[in-house]
mmCIF file of C-alpha atoms and ligand atoms in Angstrom:
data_model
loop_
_atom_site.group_PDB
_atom_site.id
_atom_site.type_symbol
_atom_site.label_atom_id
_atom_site.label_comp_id
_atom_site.label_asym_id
_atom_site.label_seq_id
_atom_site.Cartn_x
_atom_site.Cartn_y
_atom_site.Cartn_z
ATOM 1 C CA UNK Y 251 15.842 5.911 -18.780
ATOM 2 C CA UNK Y 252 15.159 2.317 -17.104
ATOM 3 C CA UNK Y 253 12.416 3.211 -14.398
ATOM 4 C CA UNK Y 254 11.815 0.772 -11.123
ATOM 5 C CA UNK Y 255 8.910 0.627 -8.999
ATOM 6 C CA UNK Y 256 8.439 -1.602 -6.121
ATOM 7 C CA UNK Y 257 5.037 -2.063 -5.097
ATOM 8 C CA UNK Y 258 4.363 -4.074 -1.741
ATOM 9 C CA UNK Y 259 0.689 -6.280 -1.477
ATOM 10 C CA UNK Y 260 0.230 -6.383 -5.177
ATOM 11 C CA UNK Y 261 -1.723 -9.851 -5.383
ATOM 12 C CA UNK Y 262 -4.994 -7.661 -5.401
ATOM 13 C CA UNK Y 263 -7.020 -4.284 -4.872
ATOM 14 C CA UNK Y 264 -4.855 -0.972 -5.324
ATOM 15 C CA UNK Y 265 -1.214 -2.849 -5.269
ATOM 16 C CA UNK Y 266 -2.664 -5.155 -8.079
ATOM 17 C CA UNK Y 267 -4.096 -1.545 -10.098
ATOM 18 C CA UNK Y 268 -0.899 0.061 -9.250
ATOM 19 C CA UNK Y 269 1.328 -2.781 -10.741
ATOM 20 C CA UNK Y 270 -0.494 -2.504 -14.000
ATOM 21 C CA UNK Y 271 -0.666 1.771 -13.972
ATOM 22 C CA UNK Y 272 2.905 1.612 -13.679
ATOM 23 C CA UNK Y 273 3.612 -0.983 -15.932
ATOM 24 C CA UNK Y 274 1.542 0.214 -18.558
ATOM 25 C CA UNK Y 275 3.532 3.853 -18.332
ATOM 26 C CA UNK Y 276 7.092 1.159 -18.734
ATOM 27 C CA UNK Y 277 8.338 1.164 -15.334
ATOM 28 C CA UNK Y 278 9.995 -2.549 -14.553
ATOM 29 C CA UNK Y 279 8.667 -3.399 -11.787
ATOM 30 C CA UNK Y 280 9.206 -5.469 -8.025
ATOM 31 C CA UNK Y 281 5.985 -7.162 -7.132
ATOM 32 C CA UNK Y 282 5.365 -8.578 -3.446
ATOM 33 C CA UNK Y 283 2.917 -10.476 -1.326
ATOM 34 C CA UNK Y 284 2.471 -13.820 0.353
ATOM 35 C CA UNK Y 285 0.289 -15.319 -2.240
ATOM 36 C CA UNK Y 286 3.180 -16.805 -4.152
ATOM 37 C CA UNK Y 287 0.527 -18.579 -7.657
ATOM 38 C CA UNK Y 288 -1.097 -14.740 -7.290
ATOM 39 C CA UNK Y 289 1.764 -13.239 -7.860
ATOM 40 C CA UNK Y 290 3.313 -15.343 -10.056
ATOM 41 C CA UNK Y 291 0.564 -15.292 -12.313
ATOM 42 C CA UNK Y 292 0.290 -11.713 -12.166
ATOM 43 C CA UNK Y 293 3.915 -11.147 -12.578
ATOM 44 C CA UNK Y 294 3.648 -13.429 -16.133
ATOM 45 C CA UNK Y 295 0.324 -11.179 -17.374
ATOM 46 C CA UNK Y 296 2.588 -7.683 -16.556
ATOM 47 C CA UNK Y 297 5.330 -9.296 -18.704
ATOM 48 C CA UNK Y 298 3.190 -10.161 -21.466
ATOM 49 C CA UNK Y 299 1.104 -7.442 -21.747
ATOM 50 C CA UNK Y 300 3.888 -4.371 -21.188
ATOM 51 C CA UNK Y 301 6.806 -5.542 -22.336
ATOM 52 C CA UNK Y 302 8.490 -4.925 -18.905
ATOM 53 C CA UNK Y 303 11.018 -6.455 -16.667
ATOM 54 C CA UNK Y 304 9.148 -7.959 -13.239
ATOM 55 C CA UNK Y 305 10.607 -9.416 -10.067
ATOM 56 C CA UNK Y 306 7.794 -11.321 -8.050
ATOM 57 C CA UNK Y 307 9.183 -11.722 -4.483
ATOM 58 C CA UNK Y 308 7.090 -13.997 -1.997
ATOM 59 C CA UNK Y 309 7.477 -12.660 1.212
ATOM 60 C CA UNK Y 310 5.412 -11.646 4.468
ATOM 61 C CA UNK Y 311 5.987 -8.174 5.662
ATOM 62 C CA UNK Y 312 5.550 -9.074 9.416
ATOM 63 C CA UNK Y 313 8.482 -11.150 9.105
ATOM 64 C CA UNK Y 314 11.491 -9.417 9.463
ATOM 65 C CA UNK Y 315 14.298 -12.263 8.295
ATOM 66 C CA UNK Y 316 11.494 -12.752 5.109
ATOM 67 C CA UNK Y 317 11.683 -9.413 4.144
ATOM 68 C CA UNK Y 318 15.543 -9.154 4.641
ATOM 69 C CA UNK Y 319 16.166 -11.903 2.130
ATOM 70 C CA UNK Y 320 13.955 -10.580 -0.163
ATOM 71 C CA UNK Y 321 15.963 -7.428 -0.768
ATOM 72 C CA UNK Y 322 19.092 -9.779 -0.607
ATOM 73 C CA UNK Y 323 18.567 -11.367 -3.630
ATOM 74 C CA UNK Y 324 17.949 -7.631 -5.362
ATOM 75 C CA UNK Y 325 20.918 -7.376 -7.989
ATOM 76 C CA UNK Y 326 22.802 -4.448 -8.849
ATOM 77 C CA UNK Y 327 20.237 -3.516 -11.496
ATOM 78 C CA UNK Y 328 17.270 -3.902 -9.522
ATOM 79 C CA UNK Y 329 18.785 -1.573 -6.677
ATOM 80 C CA UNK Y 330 18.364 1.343 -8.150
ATOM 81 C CA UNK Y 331 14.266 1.491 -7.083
ATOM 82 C CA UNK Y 332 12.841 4.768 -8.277
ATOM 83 C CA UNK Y 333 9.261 4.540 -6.541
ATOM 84 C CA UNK Y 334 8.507 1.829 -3.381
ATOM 85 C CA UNK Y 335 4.833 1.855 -3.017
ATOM 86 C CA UNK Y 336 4.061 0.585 1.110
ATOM 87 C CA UNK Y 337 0.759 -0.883 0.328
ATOM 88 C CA UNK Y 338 0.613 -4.027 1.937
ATOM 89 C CA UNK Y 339 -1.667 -3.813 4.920
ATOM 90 C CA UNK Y 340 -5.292 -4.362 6.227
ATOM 91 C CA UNK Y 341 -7.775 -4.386 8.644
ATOM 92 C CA UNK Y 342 -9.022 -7.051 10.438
ATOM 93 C CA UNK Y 343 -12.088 -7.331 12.936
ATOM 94 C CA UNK Y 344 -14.738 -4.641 13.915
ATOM 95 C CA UNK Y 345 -15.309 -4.539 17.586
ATOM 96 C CA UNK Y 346 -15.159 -2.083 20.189
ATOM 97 C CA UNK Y 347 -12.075 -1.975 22.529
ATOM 98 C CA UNK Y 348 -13.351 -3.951 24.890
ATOM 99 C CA UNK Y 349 -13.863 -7.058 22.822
ATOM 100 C CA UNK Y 350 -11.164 -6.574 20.362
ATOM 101 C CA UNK Y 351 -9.127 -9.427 19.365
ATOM 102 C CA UNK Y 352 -5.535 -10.005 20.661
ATOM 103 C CA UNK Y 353 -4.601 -11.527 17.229
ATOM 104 C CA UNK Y 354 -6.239 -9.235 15.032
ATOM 105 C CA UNK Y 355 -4.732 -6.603 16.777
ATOM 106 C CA UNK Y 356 -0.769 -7.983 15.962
ATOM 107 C CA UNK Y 357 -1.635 -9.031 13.019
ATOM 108 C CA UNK Y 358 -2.898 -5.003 12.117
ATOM 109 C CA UNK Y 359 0.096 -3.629 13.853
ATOM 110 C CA UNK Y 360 3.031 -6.186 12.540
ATOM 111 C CA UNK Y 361 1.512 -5.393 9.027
ATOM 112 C CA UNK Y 362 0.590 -1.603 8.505
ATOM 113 C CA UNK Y 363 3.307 -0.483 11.294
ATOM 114 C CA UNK Y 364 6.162 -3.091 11.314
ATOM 115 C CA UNK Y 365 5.978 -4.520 7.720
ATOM 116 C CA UNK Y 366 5.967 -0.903 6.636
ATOM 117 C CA UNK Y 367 8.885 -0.070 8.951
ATOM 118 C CA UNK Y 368 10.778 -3.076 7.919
ATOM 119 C CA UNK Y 369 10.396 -2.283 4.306
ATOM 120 C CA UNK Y 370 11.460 0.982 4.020
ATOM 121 C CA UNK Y 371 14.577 0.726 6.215
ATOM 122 C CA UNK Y 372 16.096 -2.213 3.725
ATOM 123 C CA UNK Y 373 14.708 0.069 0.922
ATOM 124 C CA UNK Y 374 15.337 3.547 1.475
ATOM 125 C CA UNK Y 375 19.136 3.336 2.059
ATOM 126 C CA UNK Y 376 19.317 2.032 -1.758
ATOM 127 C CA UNK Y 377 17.713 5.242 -2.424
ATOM 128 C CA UNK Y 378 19.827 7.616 -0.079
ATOM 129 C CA UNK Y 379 22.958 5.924 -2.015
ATOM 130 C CA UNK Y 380 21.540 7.330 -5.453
ATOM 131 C CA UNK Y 381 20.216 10.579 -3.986
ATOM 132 C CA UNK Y 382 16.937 10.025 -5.446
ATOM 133 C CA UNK Y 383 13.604 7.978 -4.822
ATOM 134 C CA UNK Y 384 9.734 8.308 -4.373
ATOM 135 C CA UNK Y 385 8.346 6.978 -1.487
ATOM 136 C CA UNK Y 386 4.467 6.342 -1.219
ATOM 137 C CA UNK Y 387 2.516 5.268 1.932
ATOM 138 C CA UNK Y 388 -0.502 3.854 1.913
ATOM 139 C CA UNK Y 389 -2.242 5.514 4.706
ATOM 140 C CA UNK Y 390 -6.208 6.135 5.017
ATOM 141 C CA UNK Y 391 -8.909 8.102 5.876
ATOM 142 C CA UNK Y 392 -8.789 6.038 9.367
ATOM 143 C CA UNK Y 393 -5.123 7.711 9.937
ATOM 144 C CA UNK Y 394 -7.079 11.160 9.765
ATOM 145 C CA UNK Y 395 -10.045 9.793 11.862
ATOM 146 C CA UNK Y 396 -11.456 7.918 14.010
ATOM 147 C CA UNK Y 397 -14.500 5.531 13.444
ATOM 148 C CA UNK Y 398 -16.533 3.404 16.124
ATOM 149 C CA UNK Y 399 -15.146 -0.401 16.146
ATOM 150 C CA UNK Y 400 -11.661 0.780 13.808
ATOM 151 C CA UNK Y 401 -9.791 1.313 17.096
ATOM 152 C CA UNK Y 402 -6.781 -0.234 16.122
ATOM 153 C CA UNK Y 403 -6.978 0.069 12.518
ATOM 154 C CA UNK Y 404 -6.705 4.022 13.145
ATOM 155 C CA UNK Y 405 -4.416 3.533 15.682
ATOM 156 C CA UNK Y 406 -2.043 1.782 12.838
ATOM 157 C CA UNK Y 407 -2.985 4.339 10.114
ATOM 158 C CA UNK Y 408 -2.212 6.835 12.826
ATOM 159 C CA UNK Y 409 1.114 5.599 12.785
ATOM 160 C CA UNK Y 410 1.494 5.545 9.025
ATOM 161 C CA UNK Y 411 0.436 9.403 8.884
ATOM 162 C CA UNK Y 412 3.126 9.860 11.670
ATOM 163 C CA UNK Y 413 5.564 8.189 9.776
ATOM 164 C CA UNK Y 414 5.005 9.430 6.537
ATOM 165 C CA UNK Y 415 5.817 12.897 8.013
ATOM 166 C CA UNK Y 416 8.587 11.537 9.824
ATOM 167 C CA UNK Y 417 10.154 9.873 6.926
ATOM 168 C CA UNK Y 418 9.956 13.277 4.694
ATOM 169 C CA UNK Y 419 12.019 14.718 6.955
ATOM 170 C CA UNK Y 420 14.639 12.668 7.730
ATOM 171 C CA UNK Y 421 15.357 11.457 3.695
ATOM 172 C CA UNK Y 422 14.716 15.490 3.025
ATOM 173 C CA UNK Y 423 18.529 15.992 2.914
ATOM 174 C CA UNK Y 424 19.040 12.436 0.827
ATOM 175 C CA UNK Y 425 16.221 14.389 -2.274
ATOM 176 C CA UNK Y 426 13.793 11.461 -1.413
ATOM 177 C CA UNK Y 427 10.194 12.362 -2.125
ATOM 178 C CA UNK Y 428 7.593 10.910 0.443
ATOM 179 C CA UNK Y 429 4.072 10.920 0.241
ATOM 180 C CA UNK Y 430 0.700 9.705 1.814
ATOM 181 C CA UNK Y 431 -2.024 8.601 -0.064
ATOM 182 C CA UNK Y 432 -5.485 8.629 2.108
ATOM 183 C CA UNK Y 433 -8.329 6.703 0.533
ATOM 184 C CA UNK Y 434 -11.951 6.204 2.000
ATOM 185 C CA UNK Y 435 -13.751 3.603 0.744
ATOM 186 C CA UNK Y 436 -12.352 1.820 -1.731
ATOM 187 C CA UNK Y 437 -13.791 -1.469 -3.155
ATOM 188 C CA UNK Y 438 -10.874 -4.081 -3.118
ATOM 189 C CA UNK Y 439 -10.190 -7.178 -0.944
ATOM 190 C CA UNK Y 440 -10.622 -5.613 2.010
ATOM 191 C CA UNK Y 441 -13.611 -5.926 3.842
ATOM 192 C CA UNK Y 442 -13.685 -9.449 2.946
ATOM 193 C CA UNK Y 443 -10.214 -9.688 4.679
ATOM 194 C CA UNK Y 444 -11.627 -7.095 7.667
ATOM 195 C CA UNK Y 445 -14.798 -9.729 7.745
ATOM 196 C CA UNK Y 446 -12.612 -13.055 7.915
ATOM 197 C CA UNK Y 447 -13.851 -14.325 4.733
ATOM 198 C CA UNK Y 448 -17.559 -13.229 4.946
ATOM 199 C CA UNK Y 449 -18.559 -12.406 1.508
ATOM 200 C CA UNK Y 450 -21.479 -11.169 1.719
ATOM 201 C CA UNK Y 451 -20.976 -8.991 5.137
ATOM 202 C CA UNK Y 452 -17.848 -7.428 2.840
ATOM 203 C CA UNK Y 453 -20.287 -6.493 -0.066
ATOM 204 C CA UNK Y 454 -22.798 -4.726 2.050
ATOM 205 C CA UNK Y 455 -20.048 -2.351 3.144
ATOM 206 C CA UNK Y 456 -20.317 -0.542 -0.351
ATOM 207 C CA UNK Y 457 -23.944 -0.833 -0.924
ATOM 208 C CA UNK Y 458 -25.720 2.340 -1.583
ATOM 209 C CA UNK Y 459 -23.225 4.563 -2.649
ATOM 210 C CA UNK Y 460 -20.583 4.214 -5.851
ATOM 211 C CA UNK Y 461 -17.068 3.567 -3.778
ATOM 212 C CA UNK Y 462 -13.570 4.204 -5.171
ATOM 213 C CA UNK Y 463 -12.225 1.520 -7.387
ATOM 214 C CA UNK Y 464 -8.519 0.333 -7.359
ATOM 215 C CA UNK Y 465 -7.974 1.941 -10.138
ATOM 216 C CA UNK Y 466 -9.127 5.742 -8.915
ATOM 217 C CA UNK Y 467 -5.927 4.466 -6.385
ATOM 218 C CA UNK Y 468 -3.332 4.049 -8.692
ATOM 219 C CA UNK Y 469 -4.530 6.289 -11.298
ATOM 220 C CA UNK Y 470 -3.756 9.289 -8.423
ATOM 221 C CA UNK Y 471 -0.771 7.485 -7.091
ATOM 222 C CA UNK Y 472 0.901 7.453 -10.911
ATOM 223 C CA UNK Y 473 -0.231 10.664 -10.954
ATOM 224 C CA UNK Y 474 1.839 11.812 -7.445
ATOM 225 C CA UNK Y 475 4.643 9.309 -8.649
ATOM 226 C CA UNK Y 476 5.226 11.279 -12.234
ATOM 227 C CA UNK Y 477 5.328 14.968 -10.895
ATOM 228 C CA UNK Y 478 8.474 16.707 -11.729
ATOM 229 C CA UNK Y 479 11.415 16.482 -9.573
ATOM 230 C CA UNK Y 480 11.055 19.382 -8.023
ATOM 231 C CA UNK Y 481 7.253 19.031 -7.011
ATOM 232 C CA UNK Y 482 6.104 16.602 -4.239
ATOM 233 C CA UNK Y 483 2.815 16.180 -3.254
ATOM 234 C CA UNK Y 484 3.020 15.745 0.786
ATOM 235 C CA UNK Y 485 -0.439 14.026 1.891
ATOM 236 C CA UNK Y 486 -3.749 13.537 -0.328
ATOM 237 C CA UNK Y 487 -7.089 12.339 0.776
ATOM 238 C CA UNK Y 488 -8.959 10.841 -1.683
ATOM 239 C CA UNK Y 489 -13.057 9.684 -1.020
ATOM 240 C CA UNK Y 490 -15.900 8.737 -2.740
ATOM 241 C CA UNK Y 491 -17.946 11.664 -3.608
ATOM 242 C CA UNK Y 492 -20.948 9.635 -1.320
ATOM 243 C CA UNK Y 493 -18.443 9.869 1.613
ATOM 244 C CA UNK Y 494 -17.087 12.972 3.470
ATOM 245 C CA UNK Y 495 -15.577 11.985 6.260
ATOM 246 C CA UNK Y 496 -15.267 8.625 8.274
ATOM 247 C CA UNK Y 497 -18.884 9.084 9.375
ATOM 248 C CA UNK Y 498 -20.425 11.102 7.280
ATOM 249 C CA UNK Y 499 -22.435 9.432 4.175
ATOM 250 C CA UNK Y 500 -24.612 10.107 1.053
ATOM 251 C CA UNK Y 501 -26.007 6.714 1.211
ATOM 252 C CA UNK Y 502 -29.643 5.678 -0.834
ATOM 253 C CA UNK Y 503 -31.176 2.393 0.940
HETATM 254 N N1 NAP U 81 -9.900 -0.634 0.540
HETATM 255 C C1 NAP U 81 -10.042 0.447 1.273
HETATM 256 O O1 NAP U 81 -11.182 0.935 1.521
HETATM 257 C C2 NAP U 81 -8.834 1.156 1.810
HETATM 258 C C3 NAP U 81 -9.004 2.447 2.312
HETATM 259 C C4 NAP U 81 -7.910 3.126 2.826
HETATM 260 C C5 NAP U 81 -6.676 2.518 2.832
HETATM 261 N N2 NAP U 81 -6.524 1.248 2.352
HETATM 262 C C6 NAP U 81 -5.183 0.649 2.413
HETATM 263 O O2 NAP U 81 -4.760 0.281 1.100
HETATM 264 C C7 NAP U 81 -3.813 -0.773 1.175
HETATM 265 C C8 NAP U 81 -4.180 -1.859 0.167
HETATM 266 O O3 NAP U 81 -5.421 -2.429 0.544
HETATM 267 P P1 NAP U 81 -6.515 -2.942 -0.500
HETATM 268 O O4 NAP U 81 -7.735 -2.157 -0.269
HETATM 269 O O5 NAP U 81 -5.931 -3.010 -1.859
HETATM 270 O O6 NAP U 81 -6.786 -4.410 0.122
HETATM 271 P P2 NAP U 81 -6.539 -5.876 -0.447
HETATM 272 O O7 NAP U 81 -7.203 -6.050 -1.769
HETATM 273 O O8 NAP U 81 -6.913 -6.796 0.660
HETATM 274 O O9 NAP U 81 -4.954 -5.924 -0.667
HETATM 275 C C9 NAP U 81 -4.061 -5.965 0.419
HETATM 276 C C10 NAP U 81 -2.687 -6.391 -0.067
HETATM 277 O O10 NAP U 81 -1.789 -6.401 1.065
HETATM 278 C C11 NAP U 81 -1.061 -7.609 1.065
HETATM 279 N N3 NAP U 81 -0.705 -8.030 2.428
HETATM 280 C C12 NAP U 81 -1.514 -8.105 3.517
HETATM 281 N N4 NAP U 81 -0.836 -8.603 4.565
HETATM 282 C C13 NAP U 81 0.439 -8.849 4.122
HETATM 283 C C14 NAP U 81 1.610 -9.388 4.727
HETATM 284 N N5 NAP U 81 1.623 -9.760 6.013
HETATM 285 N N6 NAP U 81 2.724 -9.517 3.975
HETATM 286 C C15 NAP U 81 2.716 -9.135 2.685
HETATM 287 N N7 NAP U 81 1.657 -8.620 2.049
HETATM 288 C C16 NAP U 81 0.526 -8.485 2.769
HETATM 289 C C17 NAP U 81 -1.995 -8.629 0.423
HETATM 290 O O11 NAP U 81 -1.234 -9.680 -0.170
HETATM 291 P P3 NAP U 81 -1.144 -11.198 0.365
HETATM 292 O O12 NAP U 81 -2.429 -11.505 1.081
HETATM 293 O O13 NAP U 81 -0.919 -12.001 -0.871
HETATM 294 O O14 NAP U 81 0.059 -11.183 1.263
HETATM 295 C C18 NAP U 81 -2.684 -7.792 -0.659
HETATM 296 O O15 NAP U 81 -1.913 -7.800 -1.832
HETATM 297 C C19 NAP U 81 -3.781 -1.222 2.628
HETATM 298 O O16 NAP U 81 -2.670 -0.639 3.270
HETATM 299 C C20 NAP U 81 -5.079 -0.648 3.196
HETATM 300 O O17 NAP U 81 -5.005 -0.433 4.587
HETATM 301 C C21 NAP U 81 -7.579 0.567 1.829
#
């Protein structure tokens, strides 16, 4: 049976792995972000490589009118989503509360709270309609816990982990699976987007300990995503063995 996923941020780190995981196991696949050659590119390499049907759709998640035409130009086929992965989201900035940004701080919440919002209420109707459909949040170990300087990070995750409870129990009568997937540290494109471009601050992040890869990420979410129908799996935090909490680290200098 023709499988759809639709995975949101998948121009790198875990929505890039995921795209690929999902691919590989023949799901066709919807494939967003803003970096339209990123995508496109990547979009052409899934094609090639799995033999699969892909729908690259530029769009910012912040932007409500973007996201709306995006899922206006779905066709009849391409309605019938299976799995929508909520990935897209970041951090940016890491300063105590009294010297946060103002920017940073809509750009966190329009991204991991709104985006993710706006997303799923084009998205999951399509699924109430067939009575069936996977939904998987991206939430964090910073929606569990709080961290000095990740104020509003956490605060967003927060959110997410609210939401993702929130959501399972409103679809529960519509048979729509919903799940959270809570990663520490995971090596991707995100400290370098947390550190505004800073390279070399982002790499420091993961020295001294072996963090997750974006792989370990989609590996488990395919994993959560191919249960049987009658097995969800409600929330799963996933770390590096070198990290067991938000604070807490097995770290050699
Ligand atoms: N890495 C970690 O340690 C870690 C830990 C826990 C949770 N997470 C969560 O995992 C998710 C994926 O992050 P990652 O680690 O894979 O980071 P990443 O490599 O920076 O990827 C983030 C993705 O989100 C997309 N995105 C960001 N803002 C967007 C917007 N306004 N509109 C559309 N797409 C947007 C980016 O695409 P464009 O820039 O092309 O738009 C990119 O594809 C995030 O929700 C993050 O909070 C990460």
């Amino acid at each position: 049976m023709r499988k759809i996923a639709m995975i949101t941020g998948a121009t790198s780190g875990i929505g890039e792995a995921s795209a690929n995981i999902f691919a590989k196991n023949g799901y066709h696949l919807i494939i967003t972000g803003r970096r339209e050659e990123r995508l496109q590119k990547l979009a052409e390499q899934l094609k090639v490589d799995y033999k699969i049907d892909v729908l690259p759709l530029v769009f910012d998640v912040r932007k409500l009118e973007e996201v709306k035409a995006a899922v206006e130009v779905l066709n009849d086929d391409w309605k019938q989503i299976d799995v929508l992965l909520n990935n897209a989201g970041l951090s940016i900035g890491l300063e105590p509360i009294q010297q946060g940004g103002f920017e940073d701080w809509e750009t966190m919440i329009d991204t991991n709270v709104k985006g993710l919002l706006y997303v799923t209420r084009l998205i999951s109707p399509l699924m109430v309609q067939r009575k069936s459909g996977h939904i998987i949040n991206l939430g964090s170990i910073a929606g569990k816990e709080t961290y000095a300087n990740g104020n509003v990070y956490c605060a967003t995750k927060h959110a997410v982990d609210s939401l993702n409870k929130a959501m399972r129990i409103d679809l529960l009568p519509h048979n729509i699976k919903v799940t959270a997937i809570n990663p520490g540290a995971v090596e991707t494109e995100f400290s370098i987007v947390r550190f505004k471009g800073d390279v070399e601050k982002a790499k420091n992040v993961y020295k001294g300990f072996e963090p997750l890869t974006a792989t370990d990420i989609a590996d488990t979410i395919y994993y959560v995503a191919s249960l049987p129908p009658h097995v969800n799996i409600n929330d799963l935090t996933i770390m590096p063995t070198a990290q067991a909490s938000a604070v807490y680290w097995n770290k050699v200098s």
